[in-house]
Amino acid sequence: MAMRFFAIQRPLLAAVAGFSRPSIANNAAPLGVHLANALIEGRRNASVKAQGAYRKKSKRGIPNKLGAKRTGDQFVIPGNILYKQRGTHWWPGENCIMGRDHTIHSMATGYVKYYRDPAKHPDRKYIGVVFNKEDTLPYPLHAERKRRLNKTVHPIRAEVAKPEVSPSGIPFEVTRVEAGEPDRLLRLRSDYSYREDNWRIGRLVKTTGLKTKRFRTRKQWFRHRRWRREREIAGQKEAEKRRAESGGAGKVVKAISKKAAKKAAKNASKKAK
């Protein structure tokens, strides 16, 4: 079947080839002309983007990126950019710094001020930051120095005295007194029950005489125990060495506690029985 199928296709292929010959002959001349022109002009390889990206200038040269970024009396925080420039058109003043590219940054939280200071320089223009919006720069020559503590002055409000008894006649606070224990202050709650504050309950641990753990984890305890044993063994070896050098004879009995001595005597009495 395959051989018969190829035999049928041969006349069709011949007919198609016959029809296509005139078109190839007609297009041969223009193709030759194009090849000749390509040899004369040279081949162009698209090694650069053709969308116009190479026409854009660098960011350092774009003028709309420069200028003031914060206006006068505007609130800023440390690190904010106040002015971008090429060269020193403006200079850093109060609470401001200048970067490597002459960009002026804020050093404190406050409000921006543009000003001149003839005492420093007759021609320079400065940018500064003040803590209070109504302040003006430059400060007077012998004025009090402004401290950069990020704090403002606020009047201390006097605490309103709370009544000791509620309108229904129930006291807000009750003191519990017990022999041998510190006094405990109980406060009235929303459900009309008296209860001690949580932070006061936490402090009761100090009154129990309990000893907290010296080490936070078991790993720390094991490490300390091993270090202590090594110290004891090293001390014993050093003591034996000193006794040998001094000419001492016999083994020195190790000092033990009263509890250990009592336990040893008890064991000895059991063995004797």
Tab-separated table of C-alpha atoms in Angstrom:
chain	number	residue	atom	x	y	z
A	1	MET	CA	0.000	0.000	0.000
A	2	ALA	CA	2.859	2.379	0.772
A	3	MET	CA	4.508	1.804	-2.619
A	4	ARG	CA	1.187	2.352	-4.407
A	5	PHE	CA	0.632	5.642	-2.474
A	6	PHE	CA	4.051	7.021	-3.515
A	7	ALA	CA	3.382	6.021	-7.116
A	8	ILE	CA	0.165	8.044	-7.116
A	9	GLN	CA	1.956	11.103	-5.610
A	10	ARG	CA	4.670	11.335	-8.301
A	11	PRO	CA	2.405	12.819	-11.043
A	12	LEU	CA	0.991	15.337	-8.603
A	13	LEU	CA	4.469	16.478	-7.522
A	14	ALA	CA	5.506	16.874	-11.135
A	15	ALA	CA	2.458	19.030	-11.873
A	16	VAL	CA	3.098	21.268	-8.886
A	17	ALA	CA	6.732	21.700	-9.868
A	18	GLY	CA	5.674	22.716	-13.357
A	19	PHE	CA	3.350	25.415	-12.092
A	20	SER	CA	5.972	26.851	-9.724
A	21	ARG	CA	8.764	27.210	-12.287
A	22	PRO	CA	7.537	30.458	-13.932
A	23	SER	CA	7.131	32.237	-10.586
A	24	ILE	CA	10.662	31.267	-9.518
A	25	ALA	CA	12.048	32.495	-12.812
A	26	ASN	CA	10.183	35.784	-12.547
A	27	ASN	CA	11.378	36.414	-8.961
A	28	ALA	CA	14.985	35.565	-9.674
A	29	ALA	CA	15.834	39.013	-11.034
A	30	PRO	CA	14.580	41.077	-8.032
A	31	LEU	CA	16.298	38.671	-5.640
A	32	GLY	CA	19.602	39.188	-7.393
A	33	VAL	CA	19.177	42.949	-7.192
A	34	HIS	CA	18.557	42.738	-3.433
A	35	LEU	CA	21.626	40.567	-2.916
A	36	ALA	CA	23.775	43.036	-4.833
A	37	ASN	CA	22.489	45.956	-2.786
A	38	ALA	CA	23.141	44.041	0.453
A	39	LEU	CA	26.747	43.416	-0.577
A	40	ILE	CA	27.267	47.109	-1.289
A	41	GLU	CA	25.543	48.475	1.832
A	42	GLY	CA	26.743	45.821	4.266
A	43	ARG	CA	24.760	43.785	6.771
A	44	ARG	CA	23.302	45.515	9.838
A	45	ASN	CA	23.191	43.446	13.043
A	46	ALA	CA	20.648	44.575	15.658
A	47	SER	CA	23.043	44.587	18.610
A	48	VAL	CA	21.322	47.537	20.341
A	49	LYS	CA	17.669	47.936	21.282
A	50	ALA	CA	15.787	49.708	18.513
A	51	GLN	CA	12.981	50.997	20.761
A	52	GLY	CA	14.796	54.238	21.564
A	53	ALA	CA	16.180	53.166	24.938
A	54	TYR	CA	19.688	54.266	23.957
A	55	ARG	CA	18.411	57.808	23.432
A	56	LYS	CA	17.482	58.264	27.113
A	57	LYS	CA	19.944	60.195	29.202
A	58	SER	CA	21.278	59.024	32.542
A	59	LYS	CA	19.269	59.704	35.686
A	60	ARG	CA	21.934	62.037	37.006
A	61	GLY	CA	21.220	64.432	34.169
A	62	ILE	CA	17.426	64.554	34.318
A	63	PRO	CA	16.632	68.064	35.600
A	64	ASN	CA	13.184	67.269	36.999
A	65	LYS	CA	14.788	65.006	39.609
A	66	LEU	CA	16.560	67.975	41.202
A	67	GLY	CA	15.279	70.767	43.406
A	68	ALA	CA	13.413	71.082	46.699
A	69	LYS	CA	11.770	67.936	48.034
A	70	ARG	CA	10.390	69.596	51.191
A	71	THR	CA	9.019	73.125	51.342
A	72	GLY	CA	9.205	75.613	54.190
A	73	ASP	CA	7.459	74.717	57.466
A	74	GLN	CA	6.910	71.142	56.249
A	75	PHE	CA	7.211	68.345	58.819
A	76	VAL	CA	10.162	65.962	58.357
A	77	ILE	CA	11.777	63.068	60.181
A	78	PRO	CA	15.453	62.030	60.335
A	79	GLY	CA	16.748	60.887	56.952
A	80	ASN	CA	14.255	62.778	54.779
A	81	ILE	CA	15.695	64.386	51.636
A	82	LEU	CA	15.193	68.149	51.717
A	83	TYR	CA	17.006	69.324	48.585
A	84	LYS	CA	18.704	67.609	45.612
A	85	GLN	CA	21.286	69.622	43.723
A	86	ARG	CA	24.375	69.465	41.529
A	87	GLY	CA	26.873	71.551	43.401
A	88	THR	CA	26.269	73.623	46.514
A	89	HIS	CA	23.441	76.025	45.740
A	90	TRP	CA	22.131	75.418	49.276
A	91	TRP	CA	24.142	74.533	52.384
A	92	PRO	CA	23.149	72.385	55.398
A	93	GLY	CA	22.142	74.465	58.395
A	94	GLU	CA	20.637	73.609	61.765
A	95	ASN	CA	20.018	69.854	62.224
A	96	CYS	CA	20.883	69.027	58.596
A	97	ILE	CA	23.695	67.172	56.812
A	98	MET	CA	24.987	67.049	53.237
A	99	GLY	CA	25.597	63.813	51.344
A	100	ARG	CA	28.323	62.952	48.844
A	101	ASP	CA	26.198	64.132	45.896
A	102	HIS	CA	25.418	67.442	47.696
A	103	THR	CA	21.946	66.222	48.709
A	104	ILE	CA	20.762	67.816	51.965
A	105	HIS	CA	19.116	65.481	54.503
A	106	SER	CA	17.256	66.072	57.743
A	107	MET	CA	18.961	65.018	60.978
A	108	ALA	CA	16.081	65.522	63.415
A	109	THR	CA	12.312	65.508	63.639
A	110	GLY	CA	10.900	68.985	63.080
A	111	TYR	CA	9.985	71.598	60.482
A	112	VAL	CA	11.995	72.815	57.472
A	113	LYS	CA	13.297	76.377	57.327
A	114	TYR	CA	15.074	78.123	54.421
A	115	TYR	CA	17.204	81.039	55.630
A	116	ARG	CA	20.420	83.049	55.412
A	117	ASP	CA	23.009	83.499	58.157
A	118	PRO	CA	25.302	86.501	57.580
A	119	ALA	CA	27.249	85.641	60.743
A	120	LYS	CA	28.442	82.382	59.140
A	121	HIS	CA	28.725	83.489	55.505
A	122	PRO	CA	27.457	86.601	53.695
A	123	ASP	CA	26.287	84.846	50.507
A	124	ARG	CA	25.365	81.279	51.382
A	125	LYS	CA	21.781	80.040	51.648
A	126	TYR	CA	21.012	77.478	54.329
A	127	ILE	CA	18.362	74.828	54.961
A	128	GLY	CA	17.639	73.910	58.581
A	129	VAL	CA	15.173	72.043	60.762
A	130	VAL	CA	13.588	73.478	63.922
A	131	PHE	CA	11.681	71.628	66.619
A	132	ASN	CA	8.882	74.174	66.981
A	133	LYS	CA	7.064	75.432	63.907
A	134	GLU	CA	6.988	79.032	65.176
A	135	ASP	CA	10.788	79.189	65.637
A	136	THR	CA	12.910	81.142	63.154
A	137	LEU	CA	16.451	80.595	61.917
A	138	PRO	CA	19.168	81.570	62.510
A	139	TYR	CA	18.998	81.427	66.282
A	140	PRO	CA	20.404	84.419	68.212
A	141	LEU	CA	24.124	84.289	68.891
A	142	HIS	CA	23.921	83.623	72.643
A	143	ALA	CA	20.534	81.894	72.726
A	144	GLU	CA	19.862	78.726	74.688
A	145	ARG	CA	20.920	75.622	72.810
A	146	LYS	CA	18.170	73.353	71.469
A	147	ARG	CA	18.698	69.739	72.492
A	148	ARG	CA	17.968	66.871	70.085
A	149	LEU	CA	16.112	64.516	72.408
A	150	ASN	CA	12.960	64.111	70.261
A	151	LYS	CA	10.950	65.419	73.178
A	152	THR	CA	8.633	68.378	73.495
A	153	VAL	CA	7.554	70.338	76.545
A	154	HIS	CA	4.128	69.429	77.880
A	155	PRO	CA	2.558	70.617	81.126
A	156	ILE	CA	2.071	67.894	83.714
A	157	ARG	CA	-1.568	67.417	84.471
A	158	ALA	CA	-2.490	67.184	88.109
A	159	GLU	CA	-4.151	63.909	88.991
A	160	VAL	CA	-7.776	64.211	89.953
A	161	ALA	CA	-8.339	62.901	93.461
A	162	LYS	CA	-10.555	59.811	93.391
A	163	PRO	CA	-13.154	59.354	96.126
A	164	GLU	CA	-12.449	56.578	98.613
A	165	VAL	CA	-16.073	55.403	98.715
A	166	SER	CA	-18.384	54.733	95.783
A	167	PRO	CA	-21.792	56.446	95.534
A	168	SER	CA	-23.396	53.279	96.897
A	169	GLY	CA	-21.216	53.435	100.023
A	170	ILE	CA	-18.802	50.607	99.115
A	171	PRO	CA	-15.080	51.417	99.538
A	172	PHE	CA	-12.943	51.195	96.406
A	173	GLU	CA	-9.892	49.806	98.233
A	174	VAL	CA	-9.599	47.374	101.130
A	175	THR	CA	-6.389	46.364	102.934
A	176	ARG	CA	-6.054	42.760	104.081
A	177	VAL	CA	-3.921	42.436	107.204
A	178	GLU	CA	-2.612	39.025	108.307
A	179	ALA	CA	-0.061	38.168	110.963
A	180	GLY	CA	3.387	37.350	109.589
A	181	GLU	CA	2.535	38.505	106.066
A	182	PRO	CA	2.749	41.866	104.306
A	183	ASP	CA	-0.417	43.894	103.926
A	184	ARG	CA	-2.305	43.226	100.695
A	185	LEU	CA	-4.306	45.903	98.880
A	186	LEU	CA	-7.554	44.731	97.256
A	187	ARG	CA	-9.465	46.863	94.749
A	188	LEU	CA	-13.143	46.875	93.882
A	189	ARG	CA	-13.856	45.343	90.457
A	190	SER	CA	-16.704	45.769	88.001
A	191	ASP	CA	-18.472	42.686	89.399
A	192	TYR	CA	-18.402	44.175	92.945
A	193	SER	CA	-15.684	41.772	94.100
A	194	TYR	CA	-12.362	42.650	95.697
A	195	ARG	CA	-9.221	41.422	94.004
A	196	GLU	CA	-5.507	42.169	94.124
A	197	ASP	CA	-3.746	43.644	91.095
A	198	ASN	CA	-1.871	41.191	88.887
A	199	TRP	CA	1.447	42.968	89.286
A	200	ARG	CA	1.054	42.846	93.074
A	201	ILE	CA	0.301	39.115	92.938
A	202	GLY	CA	3.516	38.605	90.976
A	203	ARG	CA	5.505	40.285	93.736
A	204	LEU	CA	4.216	37.861	96.364
A	205	VAL	CA	6.805	35.326	95.198
A	206	LYS	CA	9.515	37.362	96.904
A	207	THR	CA	7.766	37.003	100.265
A	208	THR	CA	7.693	33.172	100.188
A	209	GLY	CA	11.451	32.700	100.528
A	210	LEU	CA	11.639	30.465	97.460
A	211	LYS	CA	14.967	30.308	95.681
A	212	THR	CA	14.877	30.645	91.941
A	213	LYS	CA	17.054	28.493	89.725
A	214	ARG	CA	20.595	29.646	89.232
A	215	PHE	CA	20.639	28.389	85.657
A	216	ARG	CA	17.957	28.885	83.052
A	217	THR	CA	18.420	25.548	81.239
A	218	ARG	CA	19.628	22.026	82.051
A	219	LYS	CA	22.405	22.455	79.508
A	220	GLN	CA	23.838	25.369	81.500
A	221	TRP	CA	23.610	23.344	84.718
A	222	PHE	CA	25.423	20.330	83.191
A	223	ARG	CA	28.124	22.577	81.764
A	224	HIS	CA	28.654	24.217	85.164
A	225	ARG	CA	28.723	20.845	86.939
A	226	ARG	CA	31.356	19.502	84.545
A	227	TRP	CA	33.459	22.646	84.947
A	228	ARG	CA	33.202	22.351	88.757
A	229	ARG	CA	34.297	18.706	88.704
A	230	GLU	CA	37.252	19.536	86.487
A	231	ARG	CA	38.246	22.291	88.902
A	232	GLU	CA	38.022	19.903	91.858
A	233	ILE	CA	40.102	17.217	90.136
A	234	ALA	CA	42.711	19.772	89.092
A	235	GLY	CA	42.853	21.088	92.679
A	236	GLN	CA	43.269	17.589	94.108
A	237	LYS	CA	46.103	16.807	91.699
A	238	GLU	CA	47.799	20.073	92.570
A	239	ALA	CA	47.465	19.335	96.319
A	240	GLU	CA	48.945	15.837	95.904
A	241	LYS	CA	51.820	17.294	93.929
A	242	ARG	CA	52.541	19.845	96.667
A	243	ARG	CA	52.400	17.138	99.379
A	244	ALA	CA	54.812	14.970	97.409
A	245	GLU	CA	57.218	17.875	97.026
A	246	SER	CA	57.015	18.705	100.760
A	247	GLY	CA	57.682	15.068	101.728
A	248	GLY	CA	54.288	14.350	103.266
A	249	ALA	CA	53.372	10.680	103.750
A	250	GLY	CA	49.994	9.036	103.650
A	251	LYS	CA	46.777	10.003	101.997
A	252	VAL	CA	44.903	12.939	103.458
A	253	VAL	CA	41.290	12.251	104.378
A	254	LYS	CA	38.919	14.273	102.252
A	255	ALA	CA	36.892	16.821	104.204
A	256	ILE	CA	33.183	16.057	104.107
A	257	SER	CA	30.107	17.804	105.396
A	258	LYS	CA	28.257	16.924	108.590
A	259	LYS	CA	25.412	15.376	106.656
A	260	ALA	CA	27.789	13.144	104.682
A	261	ALA	CA	29.650	12.147	107.880
A	262	LYS	CA	26.372	11.229	109.574
A	263	LYS	CA	25.335	9.148	106.580
A	264	ALA	CA	28.718	7.364	106.512
A	265	ALA	CA	28.474	6.556	110.242
A	266	LYS	CA	24.972	5.169	109.737
A	267	ASN	CA	26.143	2.921	106.896
A	268	ALA	CA	29.108	1.735	108.979
A	269	SER	CA	26.809	0.818	111.876
A	270	LYS	CA	24.574	-1.171	109.521
A	271	LYS	CA	27.561	-3.102	108.175
A	272	ALA	CA	28.770	-3.831	111.730
A	273	LYS	CA	25.422	-5.434	112.597
